[in-house]
Structures are given as structure tokens and as C-alpha cells.
Coordinates of C-alpha atoms in Angstrom, one line a residue:
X1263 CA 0.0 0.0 0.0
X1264 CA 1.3 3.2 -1.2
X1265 CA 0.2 6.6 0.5
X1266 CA 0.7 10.2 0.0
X1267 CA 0.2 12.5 2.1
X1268 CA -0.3 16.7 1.0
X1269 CA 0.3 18.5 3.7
X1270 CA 1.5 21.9 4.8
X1271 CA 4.0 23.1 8.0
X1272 CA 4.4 19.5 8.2
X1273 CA 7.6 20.1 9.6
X1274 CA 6.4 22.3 12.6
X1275 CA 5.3 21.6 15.9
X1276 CA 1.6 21.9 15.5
X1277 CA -0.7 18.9 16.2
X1278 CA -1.3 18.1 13.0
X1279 CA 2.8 17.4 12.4
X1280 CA 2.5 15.5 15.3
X1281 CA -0.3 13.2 14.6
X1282 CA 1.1 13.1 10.8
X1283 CA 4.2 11.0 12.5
X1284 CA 2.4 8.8 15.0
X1285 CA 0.2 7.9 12.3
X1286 CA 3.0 7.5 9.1
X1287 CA 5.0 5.5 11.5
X1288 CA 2.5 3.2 12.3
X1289 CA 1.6 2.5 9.1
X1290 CA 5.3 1.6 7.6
X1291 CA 6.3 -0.3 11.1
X1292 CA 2.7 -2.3 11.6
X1293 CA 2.0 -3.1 8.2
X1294 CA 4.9 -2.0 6.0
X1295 CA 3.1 0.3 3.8
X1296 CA 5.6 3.0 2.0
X1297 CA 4.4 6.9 2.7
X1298 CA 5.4 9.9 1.3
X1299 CA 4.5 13.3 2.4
X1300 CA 4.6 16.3 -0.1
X1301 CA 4.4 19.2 2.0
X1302 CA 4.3 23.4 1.7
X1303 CA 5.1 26.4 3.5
X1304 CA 7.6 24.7 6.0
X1305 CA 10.1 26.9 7.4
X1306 CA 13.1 24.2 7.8
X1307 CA 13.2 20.8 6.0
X1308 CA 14.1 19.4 9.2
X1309 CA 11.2 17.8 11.4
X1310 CA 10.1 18.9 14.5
X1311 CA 9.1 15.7 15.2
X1312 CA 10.4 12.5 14.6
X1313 CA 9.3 11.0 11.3
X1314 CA 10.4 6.9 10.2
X1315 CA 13.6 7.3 8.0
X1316 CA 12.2 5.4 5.3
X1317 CA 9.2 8.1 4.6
X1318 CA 10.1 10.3 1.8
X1319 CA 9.6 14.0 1.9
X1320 CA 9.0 16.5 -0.8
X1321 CA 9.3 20.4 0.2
X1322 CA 7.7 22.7 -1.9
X1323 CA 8.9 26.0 -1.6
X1324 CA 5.6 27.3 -3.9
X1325 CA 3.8 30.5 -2.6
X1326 CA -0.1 31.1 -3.3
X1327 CA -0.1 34.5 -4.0
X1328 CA -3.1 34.0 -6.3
X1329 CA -5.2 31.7 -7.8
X1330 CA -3.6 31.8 -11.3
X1331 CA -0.4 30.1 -8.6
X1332 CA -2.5 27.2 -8.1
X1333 CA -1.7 25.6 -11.8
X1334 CA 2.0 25.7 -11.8
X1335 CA 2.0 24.0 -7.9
X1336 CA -0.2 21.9 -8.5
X1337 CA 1.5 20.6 -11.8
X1338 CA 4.5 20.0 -9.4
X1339 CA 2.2 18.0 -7.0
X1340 CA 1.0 16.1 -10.1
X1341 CA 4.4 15.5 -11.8
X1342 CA 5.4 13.6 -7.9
X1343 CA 2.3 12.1 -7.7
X1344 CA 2.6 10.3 -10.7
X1345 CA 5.9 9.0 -10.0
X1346 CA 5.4 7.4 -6.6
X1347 CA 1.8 5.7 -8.1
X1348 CA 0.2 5.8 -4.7
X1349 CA -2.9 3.8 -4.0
X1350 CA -4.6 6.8 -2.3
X1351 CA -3.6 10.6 -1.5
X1352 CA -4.8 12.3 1.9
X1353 CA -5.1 15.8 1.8
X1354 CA -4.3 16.9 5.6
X1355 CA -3.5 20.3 4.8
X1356 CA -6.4 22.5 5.3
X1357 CA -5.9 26.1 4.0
X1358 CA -7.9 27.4 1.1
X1359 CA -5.7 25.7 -1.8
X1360 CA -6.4 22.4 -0.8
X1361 CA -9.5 22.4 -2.0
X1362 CA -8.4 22.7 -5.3
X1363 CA -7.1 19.4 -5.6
X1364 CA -10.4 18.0 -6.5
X1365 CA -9.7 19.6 -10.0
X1366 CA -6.1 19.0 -10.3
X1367 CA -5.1 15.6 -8.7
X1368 CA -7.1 13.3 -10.5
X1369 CA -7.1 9.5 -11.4
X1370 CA -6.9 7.6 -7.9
X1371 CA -8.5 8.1 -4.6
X1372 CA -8.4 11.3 -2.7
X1373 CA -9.5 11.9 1.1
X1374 CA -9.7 15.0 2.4
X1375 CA -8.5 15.0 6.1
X1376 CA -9.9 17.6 8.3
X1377 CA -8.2 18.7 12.0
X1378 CA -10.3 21.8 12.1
X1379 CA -12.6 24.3 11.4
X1380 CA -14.2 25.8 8.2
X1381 CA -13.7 29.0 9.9
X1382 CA -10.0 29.0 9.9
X1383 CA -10.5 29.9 6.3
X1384 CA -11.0 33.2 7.1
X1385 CA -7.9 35.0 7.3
X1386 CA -10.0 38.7 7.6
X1387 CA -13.3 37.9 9.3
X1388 CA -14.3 41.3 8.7
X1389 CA -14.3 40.9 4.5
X1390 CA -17.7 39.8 3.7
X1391 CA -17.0 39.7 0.3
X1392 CA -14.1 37.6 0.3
X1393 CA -15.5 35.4 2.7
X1394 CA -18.4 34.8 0.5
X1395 CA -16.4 33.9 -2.0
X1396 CA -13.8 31.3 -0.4
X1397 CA -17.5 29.5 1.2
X1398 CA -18.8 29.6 -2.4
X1399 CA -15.8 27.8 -3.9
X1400 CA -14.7 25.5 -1.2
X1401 CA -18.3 24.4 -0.7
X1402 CA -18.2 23.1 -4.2
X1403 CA -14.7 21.8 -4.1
X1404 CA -14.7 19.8 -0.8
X1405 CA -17.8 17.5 -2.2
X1406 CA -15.9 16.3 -5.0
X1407 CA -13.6 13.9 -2.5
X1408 CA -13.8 10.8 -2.6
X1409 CA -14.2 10.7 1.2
X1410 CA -13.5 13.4 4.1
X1411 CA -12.4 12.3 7.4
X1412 CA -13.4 13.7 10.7
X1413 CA -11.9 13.9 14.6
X1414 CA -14.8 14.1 15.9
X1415 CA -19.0 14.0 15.7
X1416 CA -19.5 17.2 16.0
X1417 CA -17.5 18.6 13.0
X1418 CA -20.2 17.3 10.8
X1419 CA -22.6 20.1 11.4
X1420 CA -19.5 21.7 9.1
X1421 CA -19.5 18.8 6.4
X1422 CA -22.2 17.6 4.0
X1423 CA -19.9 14.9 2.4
X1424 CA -21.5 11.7 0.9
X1425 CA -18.9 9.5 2.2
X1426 CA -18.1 11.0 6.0
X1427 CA -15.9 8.9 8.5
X1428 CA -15.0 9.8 12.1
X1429 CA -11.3 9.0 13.7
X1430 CA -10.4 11.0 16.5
X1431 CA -6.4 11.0 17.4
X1432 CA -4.8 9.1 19.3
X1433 CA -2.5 9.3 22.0
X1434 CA 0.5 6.5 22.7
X1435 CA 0.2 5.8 26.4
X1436 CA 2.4 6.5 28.9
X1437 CA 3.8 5.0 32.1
X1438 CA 5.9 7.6 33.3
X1439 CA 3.3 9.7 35.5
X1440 CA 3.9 11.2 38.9
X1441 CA 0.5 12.0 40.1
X1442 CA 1.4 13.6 43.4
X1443 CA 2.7 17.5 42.3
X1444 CA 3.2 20.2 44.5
X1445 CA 3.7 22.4 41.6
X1446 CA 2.2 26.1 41.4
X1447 CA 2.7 25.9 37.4
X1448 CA -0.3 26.3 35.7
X1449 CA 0.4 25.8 31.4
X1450 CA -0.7 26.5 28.6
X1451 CA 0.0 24.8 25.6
X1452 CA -0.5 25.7 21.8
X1453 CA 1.1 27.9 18.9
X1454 CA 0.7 31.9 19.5
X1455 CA -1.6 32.5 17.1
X1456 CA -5.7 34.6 16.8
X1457 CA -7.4 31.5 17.5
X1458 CA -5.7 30.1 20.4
X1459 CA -7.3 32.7 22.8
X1460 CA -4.1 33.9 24.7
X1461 CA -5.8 37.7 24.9
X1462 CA -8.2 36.6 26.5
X1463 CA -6.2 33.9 28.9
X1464 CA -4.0 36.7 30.1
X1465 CA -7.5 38.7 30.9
X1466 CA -8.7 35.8 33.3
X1467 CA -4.8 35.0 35.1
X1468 CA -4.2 38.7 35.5
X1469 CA -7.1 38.8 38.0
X1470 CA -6.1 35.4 39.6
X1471 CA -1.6 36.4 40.0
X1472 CA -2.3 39.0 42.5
X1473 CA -4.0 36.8 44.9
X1474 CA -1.6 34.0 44.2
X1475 CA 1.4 35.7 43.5
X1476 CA 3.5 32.2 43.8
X1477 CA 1.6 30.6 41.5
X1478 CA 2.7 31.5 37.0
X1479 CA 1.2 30.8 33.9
X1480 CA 3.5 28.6 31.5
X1481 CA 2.7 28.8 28.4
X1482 CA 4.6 26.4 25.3
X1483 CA 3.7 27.0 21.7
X1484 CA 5.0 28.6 18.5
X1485 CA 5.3 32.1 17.8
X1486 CA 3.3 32.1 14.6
X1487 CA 1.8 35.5 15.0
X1488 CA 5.1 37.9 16.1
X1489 CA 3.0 40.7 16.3
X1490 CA 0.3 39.0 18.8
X1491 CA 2.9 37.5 20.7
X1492 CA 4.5 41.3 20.7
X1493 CA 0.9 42.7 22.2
X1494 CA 0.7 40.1 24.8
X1495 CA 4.5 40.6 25.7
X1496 CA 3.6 44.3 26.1
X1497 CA 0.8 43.5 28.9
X1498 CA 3.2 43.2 30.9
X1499 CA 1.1 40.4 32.8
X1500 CA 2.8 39.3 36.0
X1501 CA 3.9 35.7 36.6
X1502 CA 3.4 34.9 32.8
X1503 CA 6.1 33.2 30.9
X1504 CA 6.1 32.6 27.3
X1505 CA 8.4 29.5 26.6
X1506 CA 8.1 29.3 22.6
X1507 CA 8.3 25.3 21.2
X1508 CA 9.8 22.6 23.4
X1509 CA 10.5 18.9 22.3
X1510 CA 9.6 17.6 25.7
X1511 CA 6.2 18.6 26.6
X1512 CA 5.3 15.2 28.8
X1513 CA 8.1 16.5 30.9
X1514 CA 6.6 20.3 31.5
X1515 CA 3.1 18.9 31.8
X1516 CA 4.3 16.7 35.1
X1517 CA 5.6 19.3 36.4
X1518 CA 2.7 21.6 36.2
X1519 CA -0.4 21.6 38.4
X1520 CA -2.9 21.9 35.8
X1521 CA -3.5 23.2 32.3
X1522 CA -6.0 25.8 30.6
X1523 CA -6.7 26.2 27.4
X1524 CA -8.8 29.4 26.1
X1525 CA -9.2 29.1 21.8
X1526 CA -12.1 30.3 20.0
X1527 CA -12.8 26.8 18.2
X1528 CA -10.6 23.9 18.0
X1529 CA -10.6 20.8 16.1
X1530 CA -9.3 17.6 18.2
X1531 CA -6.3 19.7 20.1
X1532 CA -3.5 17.0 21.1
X1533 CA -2.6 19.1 24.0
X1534 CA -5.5 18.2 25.9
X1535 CA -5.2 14.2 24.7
X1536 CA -1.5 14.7 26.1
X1537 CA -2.3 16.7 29.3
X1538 CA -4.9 14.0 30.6
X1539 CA -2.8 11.2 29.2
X1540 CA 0.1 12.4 31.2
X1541 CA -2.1 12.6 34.9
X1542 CA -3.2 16.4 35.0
X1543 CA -6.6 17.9 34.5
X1544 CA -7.8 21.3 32.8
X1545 CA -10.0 24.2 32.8
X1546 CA -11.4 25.2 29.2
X1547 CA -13.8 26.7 27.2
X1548 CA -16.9 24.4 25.3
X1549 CA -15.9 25.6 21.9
X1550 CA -16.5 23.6 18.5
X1551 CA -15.9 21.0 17.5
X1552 CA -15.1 18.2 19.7
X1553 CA -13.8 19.7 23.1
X1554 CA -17.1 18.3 25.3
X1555 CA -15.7 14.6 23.2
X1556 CA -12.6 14.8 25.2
X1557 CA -13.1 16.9 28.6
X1558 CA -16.2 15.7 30.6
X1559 CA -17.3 18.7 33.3
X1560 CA -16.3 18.1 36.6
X1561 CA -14.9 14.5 36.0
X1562 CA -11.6 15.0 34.4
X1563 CA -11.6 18.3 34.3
X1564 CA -13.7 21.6 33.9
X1565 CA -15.4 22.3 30.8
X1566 CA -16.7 26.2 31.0
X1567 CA -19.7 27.6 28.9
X1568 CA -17.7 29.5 25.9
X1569 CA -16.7 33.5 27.1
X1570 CA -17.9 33.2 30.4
X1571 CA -14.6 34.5 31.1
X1572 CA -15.8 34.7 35.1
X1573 CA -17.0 31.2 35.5
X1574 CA -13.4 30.0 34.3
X1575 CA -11.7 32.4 36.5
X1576 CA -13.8 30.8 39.6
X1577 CA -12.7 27.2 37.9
X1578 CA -8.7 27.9 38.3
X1579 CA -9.0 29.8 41.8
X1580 CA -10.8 26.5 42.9
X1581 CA -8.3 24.0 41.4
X1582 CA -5.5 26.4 43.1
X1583 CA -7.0 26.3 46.6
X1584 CA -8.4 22.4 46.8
X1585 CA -5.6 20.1 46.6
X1586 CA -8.2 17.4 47.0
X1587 CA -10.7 17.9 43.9
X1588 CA -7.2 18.5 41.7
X1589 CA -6.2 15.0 42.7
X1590 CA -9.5 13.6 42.1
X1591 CA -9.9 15.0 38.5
X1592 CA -6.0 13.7 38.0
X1593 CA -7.2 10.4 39.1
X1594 CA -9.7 9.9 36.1
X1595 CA -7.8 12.2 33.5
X1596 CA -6.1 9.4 31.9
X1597 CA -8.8 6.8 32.4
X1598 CA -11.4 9.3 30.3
X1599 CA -8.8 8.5 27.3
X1600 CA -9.9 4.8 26.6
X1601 CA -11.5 5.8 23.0
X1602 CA -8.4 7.4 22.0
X1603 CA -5.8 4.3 22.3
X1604 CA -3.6 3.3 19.5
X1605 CA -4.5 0.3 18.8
X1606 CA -8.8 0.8 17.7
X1607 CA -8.2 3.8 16.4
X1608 CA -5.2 2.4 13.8
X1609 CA -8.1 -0.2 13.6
X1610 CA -10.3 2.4 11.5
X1611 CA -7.5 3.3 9.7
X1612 CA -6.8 0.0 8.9
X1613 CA -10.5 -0.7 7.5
X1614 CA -10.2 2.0 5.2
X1615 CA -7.1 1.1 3.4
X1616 CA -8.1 -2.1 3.0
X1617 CA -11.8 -1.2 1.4
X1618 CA -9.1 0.3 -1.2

């Protein structure tokens, strides 16, 4: 079985590099099938994380600065395509030119992979205009898959596909947990970028560090946006660090107390698979799509009616003051992960490839 994947960052250290690589490496070491990952807009050729050495990667340095870009890259896409004669090609990257490979990549299956939402198109929510016209197109390009693939049930309100499938991500289990923590790190964990919600994280701690001025805010991700990350920096807000990317984030999530997480929408966010997976619990806003699939309110963790900005605030002085319900919620975190094991989610996988 042959597979190639088009993807985009797919280098970084977003989620969907990371669940690119658990996934590709799976497939080449459980059933030996040969992958290939074409890939755009990376900044290094270099990994972030680690990838089997017998994938092969193609960087294309292409940018989309219009439409009329779309037929040169995607005669380059073609040309590799054709040579590697895959059994199926995965779309994974989600940005607007995507969706154009319903006209271009023709001839053999195509699945469309999606780890987010439709909104995310929208680079200026404010253009009317333009956003009429990227939900005009893509809305007539995303049918013609063959298949689109989902993390989780929600997402389908998005997607009126004829052939839909749902496979949340998985997360490899751990052993290495230390469930007793007298930490007074609370983290954060996800790139710097509009949809993340940082403003309005810093709005909710900087009410909660002068009563607890030995407890900080932690916060690991990428700076994608330089001049967001510049705006927050210039808050000044006390006991927050920004940490930028880190290759071990197991190792800063045991030694945090607990995690928040503040985006505007999401689609299946491997942070919070990792933070429960790893023994700690979280505080975070009921945003689309999928978030209420993963955190369950008041067992594993705290899931808080989306901008009631003083609900969550009452959420994180509460975890900070009772030791007691933090070690209860720790105590089911990674239990509330049994549909997201390796093993029935590669399952799904599995079924697909061999319908082929």
C-alpha cells in the first residue's frame, strides 16, 4: 500500500505534524506500507518531530499569492504524484488551496482529512466579500472527495460529504506519570496565534496572580503571529512566561499543576489528549468542535460555557486552593482517554485502506 500525504507546516510543531508522525510511522512499522508526504510552507526541511527514515519527503517552496499560482504547484504535486503511483492521497493540509485538488489531482482516490474548522479559512473575518467567496468555492470543491475524514461528531454540522468517517487521534500511552505534584505551574500549551485565545487567557490569570502571586502561567507553543505575541509581551502580565516550542512537553506537563486552554474553536487539540494522558486535569472553554468529546465537566476536568470569562476564572481559583478535587480529576484524566488508544483507532484506519 502506497500513500501520499499533501500537507502543509508538516515540519512544525503543531498537532497536526505530530499526529502526521504517530500515524505515518504506524503505518510503515505495523503493516509495511511506504508513505510519502509532499508538503508546503515549511520553514526548515528538518522535522520537528520524529518521522520513520524510510518516509520520503518532498518540500515545496511554492507560494499562493493568487489563484492563477494554483496551476504551476499543482503541476508540481502532479508531476510527484505520478511517480510514486500511490494507492490513495490524503489531503491533511487545510488552507484554502487544498480544495483545489479536487480539480487538479485526478485518477486515484483522494481523502480529504480535516483537523479543524471551516472557519479558519478566514484569514480577515471582517471581508464579507471575500469570505463569500472562499464558502462559495470550497463548498463546491470539498464535495468532489472521494471521502472526508473527521476527529470528531461534532464537525459534521461543518461537512455535508457523501462519504463522512469519524477517527479522532490518538494518543500512545504512557507510564511515566507522577500523580502527586506540589507544583504552582499552571500551562498552557499551543502555537501563539488569533485563535488560540491567549488575549483573553492573560485577561482571566491577571485577576487570579495578585491573589496567588507564587503561583505563574507557562505557556509552550509557537510564535506564529510575532506581532500578537509582541501585544501580549507588552501586557506586561505578572507571573506569565512565554516558553516558545519545546521537544519535551510530557516533561513540563508533570511538572505543572494543571492546564487551561482558552481558543475560540478547536478541532481535536493533542494538547488536551497529552495533558490527561500524562495525569493532569484542565480548565477550558466548550468551543466547537469536539472539546465536550474529550473533557467531561467536573470529572476530568472543567469544561466552561464558551466566554464566560468569570466562570473560568472561579474554575482555576478552585483548582488552586483544593488540593483534593485537583487529585480527584488527575485520578480519572487518563482513564477518560480509553476511546483514543492506539491500537482501535489504527483499527479504522486500517478498514479503510483495506476497502481500497
Amino acid at each position: 500500500m502506497k500513500i501520499v500525504y499533501l500537507s502543509t507546516k508538516i515540519s512544525d510543531s503543531g498537532g497536526t505534524a505530530k499526529i502526521t508522525s504517530l500515524k505515518a510511522n504506524n503505518f510503515i512499522e505495523k503493516w509495511g506500507f511506504e508513505v510519502s508526504i509532499i508538503s508546503t510552507n515549511d520553514e526548515t526541511e528538518t522535522p520537528f518531530y520524529s518521522f520513520d527514515s524510510r518516509i520520503k519527503f518532498y518540500f515545496l517552496k511554492s507560494k499562493m499569492t493568487n489563484l492563477f499560482a494554483l496551476i504551476p504547484f499543482y503541476k508540481r504535486v502532479q508531476k510527484i504524484i505520478n511517480e510514486i503511483n500511490p494507492n490513495v492521497v490524503i489531503v491533511n493540509d487545510n488552507g484554502f488551496k487544498a480544495y483545489f485538488s479536487t480539480l487538479f489531482l485526478l485518477g486515484r482516490p483522494l481523502w480529504f482529512e480535516i483537523h479543524g474548522s471551516r472557519a479558519f479559512l478566514y484569514k480577515n473575518k471582517n471581508n464579507r466579500v471575500k469570505n463569500f467567496f472562499i464558502t462559495w468555492i470550497s463548498d463546491r470543491l470539498y464535495t468532489k472527495f472521494d471521502r472526508i475524514i473527521l476527529l470528531n461528531e461534532e464537525s459534521k454540522t461543518e461537512w455535508h460529504h457523501a462519504v463522512v468517517d469519524v477517527i479522532p487521534n490518538f494518543i500512545e500511552s504512557t507510564s511515566e506519570l507522577s500523580m502527586e505534584c506540589d507544583s504552582k505551574e499552571i500551562i498552557a500549551i499551543g502555537r501563539v496565534s488569533a485563535e488560540k485565545g491567549y488575549d483573553r487567557m492573560l485577561t482571566i490569570f491577571e485577576k487570579i496572580s495578585s491573589d496567588y502571586p507564587d503561583w505563574s502561567l507557562h505557556i509552550y507553543g509557537k510564535y506564529e503571529d510575532q506581532l500578537l505575541l509582541e501585544g501580549l509581551l507588552a501586557r506586561n502580565a505578572k507571573q506569565v512566561f512565554f516558553h516558545g516550542e519545546t521537544s519535551n512537553i510530557s516533561k513540563n506537563i508533570r511538572n505543572s499543576a494543571f492546564m487551561i486552554h482558552t481558543a475560540y474553536k478547536e478541532g481535536m487539540p493533542m494538547a488536551l489528549l497529552e495533558v490527561l494522558n500524562n495525569g493532569r486535569t484542565v480548565v477550558v472553554f466548550d468551543v466547537p468542535f469536539g472539546i465536550n468529546e474529550i473533557v467531561r465537566d467536573q470529572y476530568n476536568g472543567f469544561l466552561i460555557v464558551d466566554g464566560n470569562l468569570a466562570e473560568f476564572e472561579e474554575k482555576i481559583r478552585l483548582l488552586i486552593r483544593d488540593e483534593k478535587l485537583r487529585a480527584s480529576l488527575e485520578d480519572r484524566a487518563k482513564k477518560s482517554l480509553v476511546d483514543y488508544q492506539l491500537e482501535p483507532i489504527l483499527a479504522k484506519w486500517k478498514r479503510l485502506f483495506d476497502a481500497l
